[in-house]
């Protein structure tokens, strides 16, 4: 009689060794479900780990796909949100009117233009729209820009009722040309003359925009104001606060809108009046009289009310215009101009004229512009935008109008930054993928190791090796498939958070749905992870001997491992892998690096450098593992100082016993943290370098630079005296000798040695003796100088210094100049008929200095040669007859403290505006704001990434600690038997987990910091700036906090599972 098999509902044994594919598959799925029921906690850990990997991959890839928005935002700062700007070409004139394009306003008479009667050509936007067609016309918006003066209304004395009078004038418009209109016109001009504030009036940039059109085409999409009424303006908050204007106040704008009146006059009346007087050639007498009268009629006050204040440009204008804007509605501009200045009869018709017929410029945005700029490849963006712009240029004509592409021009400077960011974010995806593979590999390996007895029983009953392979794969897929679906859905709230964080930091809002690339990337990662991570667990499951697998009395934990390798019996896989990696590295350096240099393939070059850095990172991590026990001891004695020596010893013994098993978890923590810290430090150093380089170039935090012409030392120093203690120091820098002498008929200035074989073209400037007293001498690096207690600039004001100059290290090397009385060089101011020769010596040789351009690199062109102001006068041939006539280009100001900057800025701003000085004030705080935004963004991104990688590694920690405690159940039972409490045993394992996590993470942090600083060291070779140290203190705090939390959570669950049993039950656990 054949024995009948015992049937059990939950049996894990197959019902025979010969099974069909379907029944085998059902059996393996049943085993996976049985494993889930048996260890639900382990399954949840694995499920959520893969879930986080898939969600993080979807979020990261979505951010990568939308990363160009960050660069777009940085480009739109100095350029505004205008893709194309059309302006009339003032050099394009046709003597015959019929040959000029109908959309280009130009005067008929060349003599009139030569005498300045019409300075600006205007575009006829109505005709331009007809040429462009409806689709492209819908993407265009007109603008008018003028420089005007403005003032507030005085409210004292005879102007006590000025506000009521202004309110009365603006409350109701009278019939054009009526007696009431005459009264308004007279009262308005009297109001401006009597109550127009203190003269001279400050100037501002007066811009007429079409609010609705610009909102439609996405020009200033964050602009908070609606369409303005005819008498309303929006002005910059900084400008309003400087001159004490608030919302609701009335202001007077004094402008010479002569160009608009003249254009309208020429277009509609010039030819008719000329024929009336039989002036076929429009002689100069007639022109002079007509246009002189017209100009007088347009010099008027225009009354407006402040509707709102601009806190920023909101992308409508370049950031540089943020403090000087006055905005009105374009469609109301002509009405207002005609109402307040209609002395000429034809202005009555102008009241109903179409303002679109006379515009300064036309702003055009490309349809679907955001999707175009979403491409990380600059060449693709350039191709699409230039194609669109070229079609417009073809239809309008090449010569009649000028075209700018401001955003594209700004993106050109950051085109390599996009490549670099793309490489970094792609490497983040690679790291997440490797982490997920390591994590699932750890989970499966521990699952296989804890099921050694079960697999042994199955193999005894006839379960073949192929069945074991498929069972492990199906178990791996059971972790992955549900996690992929839930992970993609879960990425949506993460993207919402990322979108809000980006909007708060830099004003960029991204869509909260994963991109198509992100979905496919998540699917690919999710399906590839189990295939790669299952190899070693399968091999481990098949390598166990049945006698070892079925021995339940022997502890599976081994503190000492001995391997005996007979020669020729096994392949040295470690040496083979190292040989392959070294060969690939050699190929990259020997072939691909020259290829990248010869083809100027920046993307390939950055990839090679980046992978070299990653190789350094991996090598340092592996090297650090050889001293990990020292890091563990350091962690135990620093953070666990409060524990007894017995517990410390037990923790170190456990770490030694579990070292091989914990190595995978330690590798995950160290490698992931190292990579994140490396990228964080590298990018932070890059941002700090930009800020430092900007500060070095300016040499101060407040600088006044002449835009056209020169600054007056007398006037500005009077303001400095008035400010008193608010300013600690100031310094002057002249225009370059080359530029100044060209105005006097000389063609150039250059530097050479006595033999005059080699010539250099420096920027020769004169400086005041206080230049190095501005407080930024950390940028001063002197290679050699005259023996003196004075600084290099002060030496120029000595007797020897009057014959000397400060030169750069590179120029000294090229011309073999030394600090020696016999070592001289020539400064030559060249003219075809007469040249000036000046023999000079070097008083100092400098590599870098604040506010000046020096370098030791020959590739850096137009470096400075610095002389004293008296020497500069001598180099000019003594053509400067007074201090007031020095060509001062820059004024550097050192403010006593940050609280006084607003006062100093305001005083200088008032003077520049009131006098109409062509100068601009550079305030470091404006640049500092953008730097702070970038730092906040980097901090948010990498704090999030640090948390993500530590959470991913936490699941590996949890499974490792569970396996460690299950392997040591017999040791735990012994400890319980000799009197150790449950809490004390739990605390020992918590300390072990914390020590493992923190020591591994700290190793990764230090490795990442070292590699990041190596990037900073490389950059100093090019920038010649001091080395910047950026230590990730915030990341270290996050690591300590997460390490504590992870240690507690990873131990509590297995501790409750084991220690809740009786001692005898613990000893019998398998």
Tab-separated table of N, CA and C in Angstrom, residues 109-160:
chain	number	residue	atom	x	y	z
A	109	UNK	N	12.127	114.723	-45.277
A	109	UNK	CA	13.221	115.616	-45.619
A	109	UNK	C	14.459	115.265	-44.805
A	110	UNK	N	15.565	115.010	-45.477
A	110	UNK	CA	16.812	114.710	-44.790
A	110	UNK	C	17.328	115.914	-44.020
A	111	UNK	N	17.102	117.102	-44.562
A	111	UNK	CA	17.582	118.296	-43.872
A	111	UNK	C	16.885	118.467	-42.532
A	112	UNK	N	15.604	118.108	-42.484
A	112	UNK	CA	14.881	118.200	-41.214
A	112	UNK	C	15.461	117.240	-40.193
A	113	UNK	N	15.792	116.054	-40.630
A	113	UNK	CA	16.377	115.099	-39.689
A	113	UNK	C	17.750	115.567	-39.216
A	114	UNK	N	18.531	116.097	-40.128
A	114	UNK	CA	19.864	116.537	-39.754
A	114	UNK	C	19.811	117.634	-38.699
A	115	UNK	N	18.750	118.449	-38.715
A	115	UNK	CA	18.630	119.519	-37.729
A	115	UNK	C	17.897	119.069	-36.466
A	116	UNK	N	17.566	117.783	-36.392
A	116	UNK	CA	17.021	117.243	-35.154
A	116	UNK	C	15.555	117.432	-34.964
A	117	UNK	N	14.782	117.629	-36.015
A	117	UNK	CA	13.347	117.847	-35.838
A	117	UNK	C	12.613	116.554	-35.505
A	118	UNK	N	13.083	115.465	-36.032
A	118	UNK	CA	12.495	114.177	-35.660
A	118	UNK	C	13.633	113.253	-35.286
A	119	UNK	N	13.760	112.974	-34.015
A	119	UNK	CA	14.918	112.229	-33.523
A	119	UNK	C	14.686	110.726	-33.637
A	120	UNK	N	13.478	110.279	-33.403
A	120	UNK	CA	13.184	108.850	-33.308
A	120	UNK	C	12.229	108.444	-34.406
A	121	UNK	N	12.511	107.309	-35.030
A	121	UNK	CA	11.558	106.716	-35.955
A	121	UNK	C	10.604	105.831	-35.174
A	122	UNK	N	9.347	105.798	-35.614
A	122	UNK	CA	8.345	104.981	-34.952
A	122	UNK	C	7.863	103.885	-35.885
A	123	UNK	N	7.373	102.817	-35.266
A	123	UNK	CA	6.758	101.728	-36.018
A	123	UNK	C	5.248	101.899	-36.004
A	124	UNK	N	4.630	101.597	-37.112
A	124	UNK	CA	3.174	101.582	-37.207
A	124	UNK	C	2.705	100.167	-36.903
A	125	UNK	N	2.246	99.981	-35.675
A	125	UNK	CA	1.877	98.640	-35.230
A	125	UNK	C	0.675	98.098	-36.009
A	126	UNK	N	-0.193	98.977	-36.444
A	126	UNK	CA	-1.349	98.547	-37.237
A	126	UNK	C	-0.897	97.888	-38.534
A	127	UNK	N	0.063	98.519	-39.207
A	127	UNK	CA	0.567	97.944	-40.446
A	127	UNK	C	1.412	96.702	-40.187
A	128	UNK	N	2.163	96.703	-39.095
A	128	UNK	CA	2.976	95.532	-38.764
A	128	UNK	C	2.092	94.305	-38.562
A	129	UNK	N	0.945	94.497	-37.893
A	129	UNK	CA	0.025	93.375	-37.687
A	129	UNK	C	-0.493	92.838	-39.013
A	130	UNK	N	-0.745	93.735	-39.964
A	130	UNK	CA	-1.209	93.283	-41.281
A	130	UNK	C	-0.128	92.460	-41.982
A	131	UNK	N	1.122	92.889	-41.840
A	131	UNK	CA	2.226	92.154	-42.474
A	131	UNK	C	2.438	90.807	-41.812
A	132	UNK	N	2.357	90.782	-40.497
A	132	UNK	CA	2.617	89.539	-39.770
A	132	UNK	C	1.508	88.512	-39.935
A	133	UNK	N	0.289	88.946	-40.115
A	133	UNK	CA	-0.831	88.017	-40.164
A	133	UNK	C	-1.435	87.827	-38.793
A	134	UNK	N	-2.649	87.280	-38.729
A	134	UNK	CA	-3.370	87.219	-37.445
A	134	UNK	C	-2.682	86.380	-36.379
A	135	UNK	N	-2.082	85.246	-36.763
A	135	UNK	CA	-1.487	84.364	-35.753
A	135	UNK	C	-0.308	85.025	-35.062
A	136	UNK	N	0.591	85.584	-35.840
A	136	UNK	CA	1.767	86.222	-35.239
A	136	UNK	C	1.408	87.562	-34.609
A	137	UNK	N	0.402	88.253	-35.174
A	137	UNK	CA	-0.020	89.527	-34.583
A	137	UNK	C	-0.592	89.332	-33.184
A	138	UNK	N	-1.230	88.187	-32.944
A	138	UNK	CA	-1.773	87.899	-31.610
A	138	UNK	C	-0.682	87.724	-30.573
A	139	UNK	N	0.554	87.485	-31.010
A	139	UNK	CA	1.675	87.291	-30.090
A	139	UNK	C	2.490	88.562	-29.894
A	140	UNK	N	1.996	89.692	-30.403
A	140	UNK	CA	2.755	90.949	-30.352
A	140	UNK	C	2.025	91.982	-29.512
A	141	UNK	N	2.795	92.887	-28.907
A	141	UNK	CA	2.237	93.954	-28.086
A	141	UNK	C	3.092	95.201	-28.251
A	142	UNK	N	2.458	96.399	-28.391
A	142	UNK	CA	3.219	97.637	-28.603
A	142	UNK	C	3.671	98.263	-27.287
A	143	UNK	N	4.712	99.079	-27.398
A	143	UNK	CA	5.201	99.833	-26.238
A	143	UNK	C	5.745	101.186	-26.690
A	144	UNK	N	5.681	102.122	-25.759
A	144	UNK	CA	6.321	103.421	-25.944
A	144	UNK	C	7.154	103.697	-24.702
A	145	UNK	N	8.396	104.097	-24.886
A	145	UNK	CA	9.287	104.377	-23.764
A	145	UNK	C	9.903	105.763	-23.950
A	146	UNK	N	9.870	106.558	-22.890
A	146	UNK	CA	10.438	107.909	-22.917
A	146	UNK	C	11.082	108.211	-21.565
A	147	UNK	N	12.079	109.053	-21.574
A	147	UNK	CA	12.654	109.578	-20.346
A	147	UNK	C	11.900	110.858	-19.978
A	148	UNK	N	11.370	110.923	-18.763
A	148	UNK	CA	10.589	112.080	-18.327
A	148	UNK	C	11.094	112.552	-16.974
A	149	UNK	N	10.674	113.738	-16.599
A	149	UNK	CA	10.855	114.231	-15.241
A	149	UNK	C	9.513	114.181	-14.526
A	150	UNK	N	9.551	114.033	-13.226
A	150	UNK	CA	8.294	113.985	-12.474
A	150	UNK	C	8.488	114.679	-11.132
A	151	UNK	N	7.376	114.959	-10.490
A	151	UNK	CA	7.438	115.574	-9.175
A	151	UNK	C	6.118	115.338	-8.446
A	152	UNK	N	6.163	115.466	-7.151
A	152	UNK	CA	4.968	115.377	-6.327
A	152	UNK	C	4.344	116.761	-6.194
A	153	UNK	N	3.136	116.819	-5.676
A	153	UNK	CA	2.449	118.095	-5.446
A	153	UNK	C	2.769	118.616	-4.056
A	154	UNK	N	3.204	119.864	-4.001
A	154	UNK	CA	3.395	120.488	-2.692
A	154	UNK	C	2.028	120.770	-2.055
A	155	UNK	N	1.987	120.693	-0.707
A	155	UNK	CA	0.699	120.825	-0.021
A	155	UNK	C	0.723	121.938	1.018
A	156	UNK	N	1.680	122.843	0.925
A	156	UNK	CA	1.787	123.928	1.911
A	156	UNK	C	1.712	125.275	1.211
A	157	UNK	N	1.426	126.307	1.987
A	157	UNK	CA	1.370	127.662	1.440
A	157	UNK	C	0.250	127.802	0.420
A	158	UNK	N	0.579	128.394	-0.713
A	158	UNK	CA	-0.429	128.595	-1.757
A	158	UNK	C	-0.856	127.282	-2.407
A	159	UNK	N	-0.160	126.201	-2.089
A	159	UNK	CA	-0.498	124.884	-2.651
A	159	UNK	C	-1.273	124.023	-1.656
A	160	UNK	N	-1.867	124.676	-0.648
A	160	UNK	CA	-2.569	123.919	0.381
A	160	UNK	C	-3.710	123.105	-0.202
